[in-house]
XYZ file of N, CA and C in Angstrom:
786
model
N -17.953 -52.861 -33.449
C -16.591 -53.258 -33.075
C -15.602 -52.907 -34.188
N -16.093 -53.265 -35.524
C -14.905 -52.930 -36.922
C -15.356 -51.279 -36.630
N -15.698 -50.571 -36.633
C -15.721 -48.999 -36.373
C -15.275 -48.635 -35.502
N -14.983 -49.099 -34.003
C -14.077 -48.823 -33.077
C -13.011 -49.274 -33.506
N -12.198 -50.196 -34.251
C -11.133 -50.573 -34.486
C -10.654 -49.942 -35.704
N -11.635 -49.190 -36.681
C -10.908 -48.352 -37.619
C -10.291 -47.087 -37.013
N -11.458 -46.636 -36.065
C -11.095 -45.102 -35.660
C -9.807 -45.319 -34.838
N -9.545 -46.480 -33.741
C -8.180 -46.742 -33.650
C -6.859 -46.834 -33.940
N -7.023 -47.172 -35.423
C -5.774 -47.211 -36.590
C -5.379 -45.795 -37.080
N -6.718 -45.310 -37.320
C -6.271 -43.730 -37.525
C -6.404 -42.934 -36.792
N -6.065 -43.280 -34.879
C -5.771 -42.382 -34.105
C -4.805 -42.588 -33.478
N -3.815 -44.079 -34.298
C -2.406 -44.770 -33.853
C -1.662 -44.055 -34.013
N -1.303 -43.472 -34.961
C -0.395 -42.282 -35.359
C -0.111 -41.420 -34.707
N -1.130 -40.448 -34.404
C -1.237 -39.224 -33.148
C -1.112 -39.775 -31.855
N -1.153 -40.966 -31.794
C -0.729 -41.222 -30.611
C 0.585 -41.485 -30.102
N 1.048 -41.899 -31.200
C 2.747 -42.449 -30.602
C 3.682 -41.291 -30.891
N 2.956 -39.978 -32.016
C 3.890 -38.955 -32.382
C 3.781 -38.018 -31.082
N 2.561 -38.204 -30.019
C 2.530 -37.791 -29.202
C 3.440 -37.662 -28.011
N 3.793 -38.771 -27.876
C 4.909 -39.721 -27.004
C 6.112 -38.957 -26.841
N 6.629 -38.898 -25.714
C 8.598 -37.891 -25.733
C 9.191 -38.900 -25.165
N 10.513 -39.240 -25.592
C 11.142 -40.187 -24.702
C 11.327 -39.376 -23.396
N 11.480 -40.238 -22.686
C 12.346 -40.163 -21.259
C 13.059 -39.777 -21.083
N 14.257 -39.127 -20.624
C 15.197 -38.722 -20.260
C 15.817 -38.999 -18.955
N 17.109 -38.574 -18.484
C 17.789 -38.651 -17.219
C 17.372 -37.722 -16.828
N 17.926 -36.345 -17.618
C 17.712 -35.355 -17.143
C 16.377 -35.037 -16.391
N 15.069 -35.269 -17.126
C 13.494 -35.962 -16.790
C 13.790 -36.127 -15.356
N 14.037 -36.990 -15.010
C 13.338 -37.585 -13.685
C 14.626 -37.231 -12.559
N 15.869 -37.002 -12.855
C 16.707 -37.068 -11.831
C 16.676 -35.161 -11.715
N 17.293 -33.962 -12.545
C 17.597 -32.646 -12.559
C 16.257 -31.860 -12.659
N 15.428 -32.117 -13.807
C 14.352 -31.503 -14.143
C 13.418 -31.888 -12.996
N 12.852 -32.811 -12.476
C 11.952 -32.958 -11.636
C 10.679 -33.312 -12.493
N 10.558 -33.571 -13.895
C 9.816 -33.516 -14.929
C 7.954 -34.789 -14.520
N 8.549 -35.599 -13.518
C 7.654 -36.288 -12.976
C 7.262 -36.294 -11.821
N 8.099 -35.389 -11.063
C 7.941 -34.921 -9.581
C 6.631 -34.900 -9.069
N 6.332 -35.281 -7.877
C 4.794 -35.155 -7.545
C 4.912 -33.685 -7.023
N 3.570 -33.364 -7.924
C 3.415 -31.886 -6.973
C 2.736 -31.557 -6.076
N 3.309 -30.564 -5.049
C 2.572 -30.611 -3.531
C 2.395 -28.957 -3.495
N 2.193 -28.809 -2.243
C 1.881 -27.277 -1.942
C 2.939 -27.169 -0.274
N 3.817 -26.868 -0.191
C 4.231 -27.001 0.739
C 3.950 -25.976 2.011
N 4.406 -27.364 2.812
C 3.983 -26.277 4.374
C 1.999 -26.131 4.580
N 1.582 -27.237 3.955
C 0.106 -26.867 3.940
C -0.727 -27.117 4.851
N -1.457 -26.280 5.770
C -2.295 -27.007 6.971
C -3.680 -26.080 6.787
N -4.663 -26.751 7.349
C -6.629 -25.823 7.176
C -6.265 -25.589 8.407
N -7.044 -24.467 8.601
C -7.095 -23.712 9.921
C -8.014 -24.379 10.731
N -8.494 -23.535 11.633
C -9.551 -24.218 12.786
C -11.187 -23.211 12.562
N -10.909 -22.495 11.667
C -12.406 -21.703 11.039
C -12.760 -22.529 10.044
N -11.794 -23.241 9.167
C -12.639 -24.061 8.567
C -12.760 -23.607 6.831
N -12.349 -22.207 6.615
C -12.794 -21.483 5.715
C -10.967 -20.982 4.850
N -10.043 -21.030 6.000
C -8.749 -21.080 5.401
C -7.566 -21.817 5.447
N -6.662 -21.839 4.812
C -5.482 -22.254 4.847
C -4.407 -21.564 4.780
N -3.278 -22.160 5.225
C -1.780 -21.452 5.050
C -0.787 -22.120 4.436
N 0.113 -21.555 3.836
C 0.967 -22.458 3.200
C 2.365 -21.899 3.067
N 3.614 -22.702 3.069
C 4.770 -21.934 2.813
C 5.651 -21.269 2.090
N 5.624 -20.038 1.546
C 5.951 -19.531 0.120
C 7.585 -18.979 0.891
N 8.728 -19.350 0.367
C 10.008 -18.811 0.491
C 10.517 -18.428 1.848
N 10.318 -17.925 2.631
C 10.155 -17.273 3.850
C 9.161 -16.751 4.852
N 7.441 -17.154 4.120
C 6.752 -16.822 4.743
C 5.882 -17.859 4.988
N 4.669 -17.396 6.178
C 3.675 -18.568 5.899
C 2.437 -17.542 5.733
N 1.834 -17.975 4.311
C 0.641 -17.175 4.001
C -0.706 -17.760 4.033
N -1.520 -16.555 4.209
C -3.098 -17.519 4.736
C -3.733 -16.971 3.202
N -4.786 -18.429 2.856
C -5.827 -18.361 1.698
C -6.608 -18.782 2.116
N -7.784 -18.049 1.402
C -9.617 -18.508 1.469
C -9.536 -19.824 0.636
N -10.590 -20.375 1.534
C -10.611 -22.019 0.637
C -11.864 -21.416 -0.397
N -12.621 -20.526 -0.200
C -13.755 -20.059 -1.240
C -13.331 -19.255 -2.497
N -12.205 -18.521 -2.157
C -11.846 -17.512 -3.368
C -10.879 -18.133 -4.088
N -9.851 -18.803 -2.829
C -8.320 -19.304 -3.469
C -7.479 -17.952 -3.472
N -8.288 -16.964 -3.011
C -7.445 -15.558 -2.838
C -6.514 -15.255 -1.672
N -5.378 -14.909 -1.306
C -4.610 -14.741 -0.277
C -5.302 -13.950 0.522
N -5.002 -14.001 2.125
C -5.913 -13.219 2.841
C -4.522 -12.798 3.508
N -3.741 -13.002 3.970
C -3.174 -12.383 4.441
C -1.177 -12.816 5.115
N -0.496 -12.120 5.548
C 0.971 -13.037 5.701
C 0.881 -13.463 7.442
N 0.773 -14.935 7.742
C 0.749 -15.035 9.035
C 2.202 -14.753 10.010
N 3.101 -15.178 8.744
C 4.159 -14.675 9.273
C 5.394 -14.881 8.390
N 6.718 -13.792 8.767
C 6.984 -13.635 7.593
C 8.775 -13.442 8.532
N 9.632 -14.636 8.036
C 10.491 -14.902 8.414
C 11.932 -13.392 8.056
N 11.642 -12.420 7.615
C 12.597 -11.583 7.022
C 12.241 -10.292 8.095
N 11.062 -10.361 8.419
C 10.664 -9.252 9.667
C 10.724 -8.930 11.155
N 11.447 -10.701 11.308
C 11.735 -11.039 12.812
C 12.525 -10.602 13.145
N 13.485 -10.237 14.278
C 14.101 -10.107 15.002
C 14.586 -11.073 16.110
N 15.904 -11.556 15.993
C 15.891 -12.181 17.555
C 17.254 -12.281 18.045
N 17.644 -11.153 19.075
C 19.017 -11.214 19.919
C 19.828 -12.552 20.156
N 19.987 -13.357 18.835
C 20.062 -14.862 18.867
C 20.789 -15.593 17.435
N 22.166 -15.617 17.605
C 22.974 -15.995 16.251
C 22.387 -17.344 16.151
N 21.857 -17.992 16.601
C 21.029 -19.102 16.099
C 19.810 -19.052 15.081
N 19.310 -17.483 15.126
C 18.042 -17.099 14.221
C 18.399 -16.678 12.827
N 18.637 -17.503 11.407
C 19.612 -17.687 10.376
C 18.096 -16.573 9.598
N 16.678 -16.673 9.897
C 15.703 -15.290 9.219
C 15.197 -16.557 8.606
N 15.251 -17.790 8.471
C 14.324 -18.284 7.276
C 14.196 -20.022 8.293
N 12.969 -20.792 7.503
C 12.875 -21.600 8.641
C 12.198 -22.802 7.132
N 12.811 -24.294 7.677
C 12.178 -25.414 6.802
C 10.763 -25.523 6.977
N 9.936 -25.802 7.771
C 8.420 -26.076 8.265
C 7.858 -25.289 9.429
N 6.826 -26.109 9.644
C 6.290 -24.996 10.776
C 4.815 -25.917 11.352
N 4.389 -25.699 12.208
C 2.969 -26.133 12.684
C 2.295 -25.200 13.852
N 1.243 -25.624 13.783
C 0.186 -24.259 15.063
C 0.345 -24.959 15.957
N 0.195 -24.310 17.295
C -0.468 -24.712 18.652
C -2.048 -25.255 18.158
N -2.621 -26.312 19.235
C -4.223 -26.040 18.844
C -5.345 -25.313 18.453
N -5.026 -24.136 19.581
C -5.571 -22.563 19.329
C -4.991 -21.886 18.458
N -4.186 -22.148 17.748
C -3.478 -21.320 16.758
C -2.859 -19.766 17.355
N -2.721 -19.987 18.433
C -1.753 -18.950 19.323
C -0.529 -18.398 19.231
N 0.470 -19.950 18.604
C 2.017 -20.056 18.642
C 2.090 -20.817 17.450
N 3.445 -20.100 16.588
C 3.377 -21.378 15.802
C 5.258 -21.648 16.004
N 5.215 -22.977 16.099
C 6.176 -23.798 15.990
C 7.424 -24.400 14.930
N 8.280 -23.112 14.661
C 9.078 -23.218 13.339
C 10.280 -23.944 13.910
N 10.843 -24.851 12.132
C 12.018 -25.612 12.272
C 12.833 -25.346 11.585
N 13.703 -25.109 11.832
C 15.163 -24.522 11.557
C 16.440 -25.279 11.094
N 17.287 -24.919 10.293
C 18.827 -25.862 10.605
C 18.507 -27.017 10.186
N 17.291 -27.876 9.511
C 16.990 -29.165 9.624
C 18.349 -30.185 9.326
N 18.541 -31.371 9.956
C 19.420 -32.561 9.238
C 18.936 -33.828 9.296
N 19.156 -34.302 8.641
C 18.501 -35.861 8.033
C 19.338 -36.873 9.378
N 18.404 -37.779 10.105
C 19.331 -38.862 10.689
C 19.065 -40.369 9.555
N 18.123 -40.667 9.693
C 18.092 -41.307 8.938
C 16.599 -41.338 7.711
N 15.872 -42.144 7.373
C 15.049 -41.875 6.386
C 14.250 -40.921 6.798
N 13.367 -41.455 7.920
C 12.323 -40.025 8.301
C 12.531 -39.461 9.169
N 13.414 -39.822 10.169
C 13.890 -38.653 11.258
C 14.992 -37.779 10.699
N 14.995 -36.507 11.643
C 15.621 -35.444 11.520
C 15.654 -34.771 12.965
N 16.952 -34.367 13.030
C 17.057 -33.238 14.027
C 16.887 -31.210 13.540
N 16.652 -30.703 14.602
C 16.641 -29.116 14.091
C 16.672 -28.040 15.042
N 16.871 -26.912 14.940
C 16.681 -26.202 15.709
C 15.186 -25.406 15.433
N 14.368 -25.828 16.805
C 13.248 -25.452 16.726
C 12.916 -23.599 17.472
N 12.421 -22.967 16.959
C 11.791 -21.724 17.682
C 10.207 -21.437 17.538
N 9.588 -20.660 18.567
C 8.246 -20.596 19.061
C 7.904 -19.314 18.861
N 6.985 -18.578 18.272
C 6.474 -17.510 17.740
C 5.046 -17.192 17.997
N 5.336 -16.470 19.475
C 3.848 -16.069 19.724
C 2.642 -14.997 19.292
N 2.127 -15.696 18.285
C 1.299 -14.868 17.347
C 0.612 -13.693 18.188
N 0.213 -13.323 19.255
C -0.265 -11.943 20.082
C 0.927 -11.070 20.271
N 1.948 -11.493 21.307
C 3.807 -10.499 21.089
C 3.973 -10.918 19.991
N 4.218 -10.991 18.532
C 4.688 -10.983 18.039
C 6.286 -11.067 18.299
N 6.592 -12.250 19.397
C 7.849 -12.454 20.117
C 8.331 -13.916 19.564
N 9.455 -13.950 19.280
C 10.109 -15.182 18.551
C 11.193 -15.733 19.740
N 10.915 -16.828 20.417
C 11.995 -17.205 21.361
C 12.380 -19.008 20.987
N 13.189 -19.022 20.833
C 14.367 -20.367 20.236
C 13.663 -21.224 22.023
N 13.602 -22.800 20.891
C 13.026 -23.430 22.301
C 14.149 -23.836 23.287
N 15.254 -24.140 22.963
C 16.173 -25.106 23.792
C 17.826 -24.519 23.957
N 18.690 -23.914 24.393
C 19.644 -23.462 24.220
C 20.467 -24.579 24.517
N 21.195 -25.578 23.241
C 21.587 -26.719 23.580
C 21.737 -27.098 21.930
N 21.926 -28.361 22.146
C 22.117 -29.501 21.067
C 20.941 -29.306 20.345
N 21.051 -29.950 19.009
C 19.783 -29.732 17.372
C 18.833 -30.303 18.738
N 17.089 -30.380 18.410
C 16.510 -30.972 19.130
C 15.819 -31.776 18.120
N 15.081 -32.890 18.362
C 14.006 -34.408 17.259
C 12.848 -33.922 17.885
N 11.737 -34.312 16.948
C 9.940 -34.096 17.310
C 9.521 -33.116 18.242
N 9.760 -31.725 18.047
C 9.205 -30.779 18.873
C 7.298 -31.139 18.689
N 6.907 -31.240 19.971
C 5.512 -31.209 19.843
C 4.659 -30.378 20.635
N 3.541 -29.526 20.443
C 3.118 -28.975 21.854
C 2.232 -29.530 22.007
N 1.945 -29.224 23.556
C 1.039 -29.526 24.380
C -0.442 -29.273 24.219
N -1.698 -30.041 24.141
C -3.060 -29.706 24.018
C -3.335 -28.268 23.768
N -3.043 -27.605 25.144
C -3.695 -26.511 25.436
C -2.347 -25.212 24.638
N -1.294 -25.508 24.100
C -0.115 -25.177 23.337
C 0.514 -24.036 24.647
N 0.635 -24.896 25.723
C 1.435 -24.009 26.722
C 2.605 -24.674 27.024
N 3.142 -25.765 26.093
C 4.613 -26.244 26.396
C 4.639 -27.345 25.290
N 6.246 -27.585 24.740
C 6.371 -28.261 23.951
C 7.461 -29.012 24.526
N 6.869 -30.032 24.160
C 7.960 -31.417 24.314
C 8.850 -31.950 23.442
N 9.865 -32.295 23.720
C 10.929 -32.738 22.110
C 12.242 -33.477 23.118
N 13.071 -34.088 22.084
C 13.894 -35.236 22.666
C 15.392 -34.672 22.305
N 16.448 -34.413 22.941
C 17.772 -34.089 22.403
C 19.055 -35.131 23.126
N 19.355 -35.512 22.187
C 20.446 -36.400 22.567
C 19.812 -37.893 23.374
N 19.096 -38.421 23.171
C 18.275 -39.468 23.170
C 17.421 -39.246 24.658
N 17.327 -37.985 25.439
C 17.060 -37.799 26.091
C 14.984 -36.912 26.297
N 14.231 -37.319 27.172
C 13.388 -36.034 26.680
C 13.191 -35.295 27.631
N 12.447 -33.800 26.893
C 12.213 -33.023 27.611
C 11.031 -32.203 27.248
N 10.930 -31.342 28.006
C 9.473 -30.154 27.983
C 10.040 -28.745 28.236
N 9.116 -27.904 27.544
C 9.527 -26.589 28.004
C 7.850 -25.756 28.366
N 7.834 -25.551 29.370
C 6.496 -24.360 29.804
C 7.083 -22.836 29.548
N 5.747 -22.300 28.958
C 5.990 -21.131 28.044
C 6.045 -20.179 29.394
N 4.907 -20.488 30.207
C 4.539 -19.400 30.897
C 5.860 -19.278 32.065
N 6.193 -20.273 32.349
C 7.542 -19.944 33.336
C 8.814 -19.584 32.656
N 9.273 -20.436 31.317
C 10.060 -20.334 30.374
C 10.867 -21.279 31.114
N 10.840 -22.519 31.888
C 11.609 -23.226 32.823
C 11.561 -24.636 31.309
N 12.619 -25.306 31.403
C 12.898 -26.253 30.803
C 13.136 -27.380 31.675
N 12.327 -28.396 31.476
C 12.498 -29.529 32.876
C 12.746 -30.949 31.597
N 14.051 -31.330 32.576
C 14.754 -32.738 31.926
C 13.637 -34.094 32.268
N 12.701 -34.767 31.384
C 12.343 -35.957 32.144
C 13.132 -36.928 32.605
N 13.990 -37.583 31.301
C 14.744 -38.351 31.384
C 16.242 -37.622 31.988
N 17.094 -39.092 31.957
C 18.684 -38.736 32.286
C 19.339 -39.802 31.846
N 18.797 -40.732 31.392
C 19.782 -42.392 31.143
C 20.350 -42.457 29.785
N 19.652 -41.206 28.588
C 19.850 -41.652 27.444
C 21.193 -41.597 26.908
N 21.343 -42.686 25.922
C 22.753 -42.605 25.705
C 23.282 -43.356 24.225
N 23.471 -43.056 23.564
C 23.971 -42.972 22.068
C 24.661 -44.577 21.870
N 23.447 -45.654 21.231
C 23.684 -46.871 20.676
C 24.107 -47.888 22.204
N 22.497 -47.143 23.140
C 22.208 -47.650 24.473
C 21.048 -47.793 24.894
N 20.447 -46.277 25.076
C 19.248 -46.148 25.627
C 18.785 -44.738 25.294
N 17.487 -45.121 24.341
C 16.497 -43.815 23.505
C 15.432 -43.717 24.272
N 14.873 -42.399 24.619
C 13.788 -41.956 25.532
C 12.800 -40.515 24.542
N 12.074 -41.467 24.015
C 11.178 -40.412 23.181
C 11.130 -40.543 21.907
N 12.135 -41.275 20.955
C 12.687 -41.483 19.922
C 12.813 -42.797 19.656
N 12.164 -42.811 18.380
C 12.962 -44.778 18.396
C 14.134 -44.940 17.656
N 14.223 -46.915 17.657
C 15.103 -46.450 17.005
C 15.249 -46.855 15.775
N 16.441 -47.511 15.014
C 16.125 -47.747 13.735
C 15.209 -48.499 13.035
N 15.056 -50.001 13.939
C 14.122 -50.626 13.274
C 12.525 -50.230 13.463
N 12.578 -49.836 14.446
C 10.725 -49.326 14.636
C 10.730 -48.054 13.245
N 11.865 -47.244 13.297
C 11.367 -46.064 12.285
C 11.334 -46.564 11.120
N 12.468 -47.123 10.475
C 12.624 -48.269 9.122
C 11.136 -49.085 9.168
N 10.987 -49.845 10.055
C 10.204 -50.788 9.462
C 8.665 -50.457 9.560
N 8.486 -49.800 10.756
C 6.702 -49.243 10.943
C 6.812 -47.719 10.851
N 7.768 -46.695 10.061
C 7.751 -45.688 10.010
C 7.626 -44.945 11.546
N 7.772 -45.521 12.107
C 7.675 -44.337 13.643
C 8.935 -43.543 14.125
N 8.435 -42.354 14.800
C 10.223 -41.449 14.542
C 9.674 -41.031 16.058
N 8.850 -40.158 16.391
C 8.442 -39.847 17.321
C 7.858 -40.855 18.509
N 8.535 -40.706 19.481
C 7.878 -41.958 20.526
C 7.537 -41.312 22.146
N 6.639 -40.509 21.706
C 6.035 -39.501 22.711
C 4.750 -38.858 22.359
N 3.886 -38.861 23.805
C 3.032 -37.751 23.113
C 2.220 -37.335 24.459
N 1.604 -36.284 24.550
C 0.936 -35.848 25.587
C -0.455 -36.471 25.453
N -0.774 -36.497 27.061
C -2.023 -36.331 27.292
C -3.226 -35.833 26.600
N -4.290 -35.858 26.524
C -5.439 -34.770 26.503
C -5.325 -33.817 27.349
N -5.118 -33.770 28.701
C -5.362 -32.482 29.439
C -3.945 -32.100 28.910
N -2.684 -32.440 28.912
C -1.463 -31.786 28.782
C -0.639 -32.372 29.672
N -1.129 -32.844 30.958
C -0.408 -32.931 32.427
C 0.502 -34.352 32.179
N 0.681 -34.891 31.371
C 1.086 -35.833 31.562
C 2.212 -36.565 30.051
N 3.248 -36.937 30.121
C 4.279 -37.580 28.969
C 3.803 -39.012 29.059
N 3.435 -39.365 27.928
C 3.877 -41.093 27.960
C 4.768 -41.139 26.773
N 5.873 -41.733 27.185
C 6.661 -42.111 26.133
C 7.185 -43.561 26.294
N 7.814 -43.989 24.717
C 8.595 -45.519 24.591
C 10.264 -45.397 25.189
N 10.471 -46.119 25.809
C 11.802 -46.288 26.016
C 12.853 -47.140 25.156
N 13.359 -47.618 24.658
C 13.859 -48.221 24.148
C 15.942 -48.728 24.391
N 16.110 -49.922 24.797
C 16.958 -50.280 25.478
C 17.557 -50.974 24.423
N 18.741 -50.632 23.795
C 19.453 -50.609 22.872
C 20.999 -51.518 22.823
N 20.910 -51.790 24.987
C 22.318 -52.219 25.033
C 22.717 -53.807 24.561
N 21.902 -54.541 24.132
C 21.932 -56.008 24.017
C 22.585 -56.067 21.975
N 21.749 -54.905 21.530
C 21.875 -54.969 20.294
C 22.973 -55.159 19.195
N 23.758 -55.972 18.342
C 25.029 -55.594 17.927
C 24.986 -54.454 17.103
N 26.378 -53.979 17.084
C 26.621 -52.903 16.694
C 26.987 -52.770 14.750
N 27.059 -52.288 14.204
C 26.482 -52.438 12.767
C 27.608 -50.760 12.453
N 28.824 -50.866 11.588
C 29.547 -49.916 10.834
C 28.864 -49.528 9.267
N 28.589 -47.834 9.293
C 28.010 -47.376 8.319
C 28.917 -46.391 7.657
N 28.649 -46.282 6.501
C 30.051 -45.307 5.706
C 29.119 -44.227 5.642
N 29.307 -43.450 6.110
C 28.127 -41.867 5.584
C 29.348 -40.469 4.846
N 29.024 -40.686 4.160
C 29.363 -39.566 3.437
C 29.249 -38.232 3.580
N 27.784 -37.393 3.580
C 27.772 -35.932 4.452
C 28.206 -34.988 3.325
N 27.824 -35.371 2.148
C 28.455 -34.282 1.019
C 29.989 -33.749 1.116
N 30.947 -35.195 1.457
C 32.464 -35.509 1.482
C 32.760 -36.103 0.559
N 34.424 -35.971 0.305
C 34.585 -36.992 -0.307
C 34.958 -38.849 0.069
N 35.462 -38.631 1.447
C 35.533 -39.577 2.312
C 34.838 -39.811 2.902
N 34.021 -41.135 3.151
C 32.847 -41.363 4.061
C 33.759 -41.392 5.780
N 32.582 -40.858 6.708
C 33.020 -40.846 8.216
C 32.304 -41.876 8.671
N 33.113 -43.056 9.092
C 32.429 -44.243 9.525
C 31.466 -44.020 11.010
N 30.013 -44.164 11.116
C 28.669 -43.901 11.762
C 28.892 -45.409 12.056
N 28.501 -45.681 13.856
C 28.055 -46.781 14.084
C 26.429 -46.751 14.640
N 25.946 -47.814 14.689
C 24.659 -47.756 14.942
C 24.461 -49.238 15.256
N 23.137 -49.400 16.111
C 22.760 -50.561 16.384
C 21.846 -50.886 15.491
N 22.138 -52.352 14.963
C 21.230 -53.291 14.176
C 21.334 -54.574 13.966
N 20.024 -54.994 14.339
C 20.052 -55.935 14.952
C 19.541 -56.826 13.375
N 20.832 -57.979 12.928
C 20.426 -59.163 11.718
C 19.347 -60.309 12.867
N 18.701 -61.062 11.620
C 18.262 -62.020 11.491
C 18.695 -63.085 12.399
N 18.098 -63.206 13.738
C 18.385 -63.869 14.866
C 19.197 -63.369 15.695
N 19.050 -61.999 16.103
C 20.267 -61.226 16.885
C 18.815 -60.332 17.636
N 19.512 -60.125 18.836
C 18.279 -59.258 19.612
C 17.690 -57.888 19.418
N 16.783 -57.855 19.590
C 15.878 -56.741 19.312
C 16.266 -55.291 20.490
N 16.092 -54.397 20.553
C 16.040 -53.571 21.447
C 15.028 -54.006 22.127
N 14.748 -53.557 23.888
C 13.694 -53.764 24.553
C 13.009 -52.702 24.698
N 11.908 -52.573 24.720
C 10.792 -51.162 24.529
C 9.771 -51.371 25.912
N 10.142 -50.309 26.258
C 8.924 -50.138 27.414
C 8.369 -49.040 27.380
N 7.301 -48.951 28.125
C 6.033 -47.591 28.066
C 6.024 -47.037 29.335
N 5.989 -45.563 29.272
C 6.465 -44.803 30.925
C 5.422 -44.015 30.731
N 5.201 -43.219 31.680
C 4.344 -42.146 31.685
C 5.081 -41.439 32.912
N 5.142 -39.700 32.368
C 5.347 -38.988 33.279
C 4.390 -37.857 34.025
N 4.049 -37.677 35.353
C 3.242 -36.652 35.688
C 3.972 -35.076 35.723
N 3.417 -34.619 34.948
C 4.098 -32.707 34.803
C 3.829 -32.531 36.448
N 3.292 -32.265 37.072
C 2.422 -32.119 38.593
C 3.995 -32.365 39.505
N 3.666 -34.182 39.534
C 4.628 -34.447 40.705
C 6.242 -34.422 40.007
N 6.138 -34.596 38.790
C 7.245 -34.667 38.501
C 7.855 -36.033 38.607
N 6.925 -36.942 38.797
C 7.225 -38.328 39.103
C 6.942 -39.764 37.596
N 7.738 -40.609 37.276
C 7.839 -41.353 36.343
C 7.515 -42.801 36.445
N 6.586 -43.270 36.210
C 6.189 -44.550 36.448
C 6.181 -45.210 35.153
């Protein structure tokens, strides 16, 4: 114990000369404690690679070498008859089969973890890039099992798009801004249990179940948002204090088939 406690005293020194203060600069400009990630990172379905997002592209690596195998796709080479296609994209995800992949665009923050964007679909065989929704930003683009249609919510409303017809079918029609959310929750479910997305398909595909959420009972709550201004633009929103009503949430399911909503 006195020999562990000598070698201590004379390794006190090197230890504290070791030491850097802290800084602002550190943790707020530099990023000096930043967690580091690999962005855009998903394993394939062989098992043997990955892809990840470098600047404009998404590139594939061997999980054995760590060597690049190849560019799955590469946002500066596209083409698309479409002033909505800006050449560069925030994220991205596969179909199941890894057929299509699903890029996001334009992203904007609504609140902590949701975001709206403009999503486009990139069918890895045509090498054909087609924008999913000609409309408003769209929330949670998702595809379908078999990745032959993606579902996503715009303007509190949801919807689907089938690749093979290219037909866009409205489920909903009621939704309505600090009323009634269909696919999306809303603040307190995302705030408090992290949920943003309130949809999801089937296993076979054929079918939407989503949360509804009924917003009209709720009081209404003034927010100053700023928006990289100098004047905040007053945002209202529903939120509900401490003994004030909750939104009401119900569970639907839709059949793709009949087209019918129960």
């Amino acid at each position: 114990m006195r020999r562990f406690s000598f070698f201590l005293l004379l390794a006190l020194p090197f230890l504290l000369s070791a030491q850097q203060p802290i800084t602002l600069e550190d943790i707020w400009q530099k990023g000096t404690f930043a967690t580091k990630s690999v962005p855009g990172f998903n394993f394939q379905n062989d098992g043997v690679h990955y892809t990840r997002l470098v600047e404009k592209r998404i590139e594939q690596y061997d999980l054995r070498t760590g060597g690049q195998t190849a560019i799955i796709f590469d946002a500066t080479t596209v083409t698309l008859a479409d002033s909505t296609w800006k050449g560069s994209f925030d994220g991205y995800s596969f179909s199941a089969d890894e057929t299509k992949i699903l890029l996001t665009t334009q992203q904007d923050a609504i609140f902590r973890y949701s975001s709206q964007s403009q999503y486009f679909v990139f069918d890895m065989a045509t090498k054909k890039l087609t924008r999913l929704f000609d409309g408003a930003k769209q929330q949670h683009a998702t595809f379908s099992p078999n990745g032959s249609r993606v579902g996503f919510v715009v303007n509190n409303d949801l919807y689907f798009k089938d690749f093979a017809s290219g037909k866009t079918t409205r489920v909903t029609t009621d939704g309505k801004k600090n009323n009634i959310i269909n696919g999306a929750s809303d603040w307190v479910y995302e705030e408090e249990f992290e949920l943003v997305r309130a949809f999801d398909w089937s296993p076979d595909g054929q079918r939407l179940a989503f949360l509804r959420f009924d917003e009209s009972a709720v009081p209404k709550y003034i927010l100053e948002m700023y928006k990289n201004k100098e004047y905040p633009l007053a945002d209202t929103i529903k939120y509900p204090k401490v003994g004030q009503p909750n939104a009401i949430v119900t569970a639907w399911s839709y059949n793709i088939t009949t087209g019918k909503t129960a």
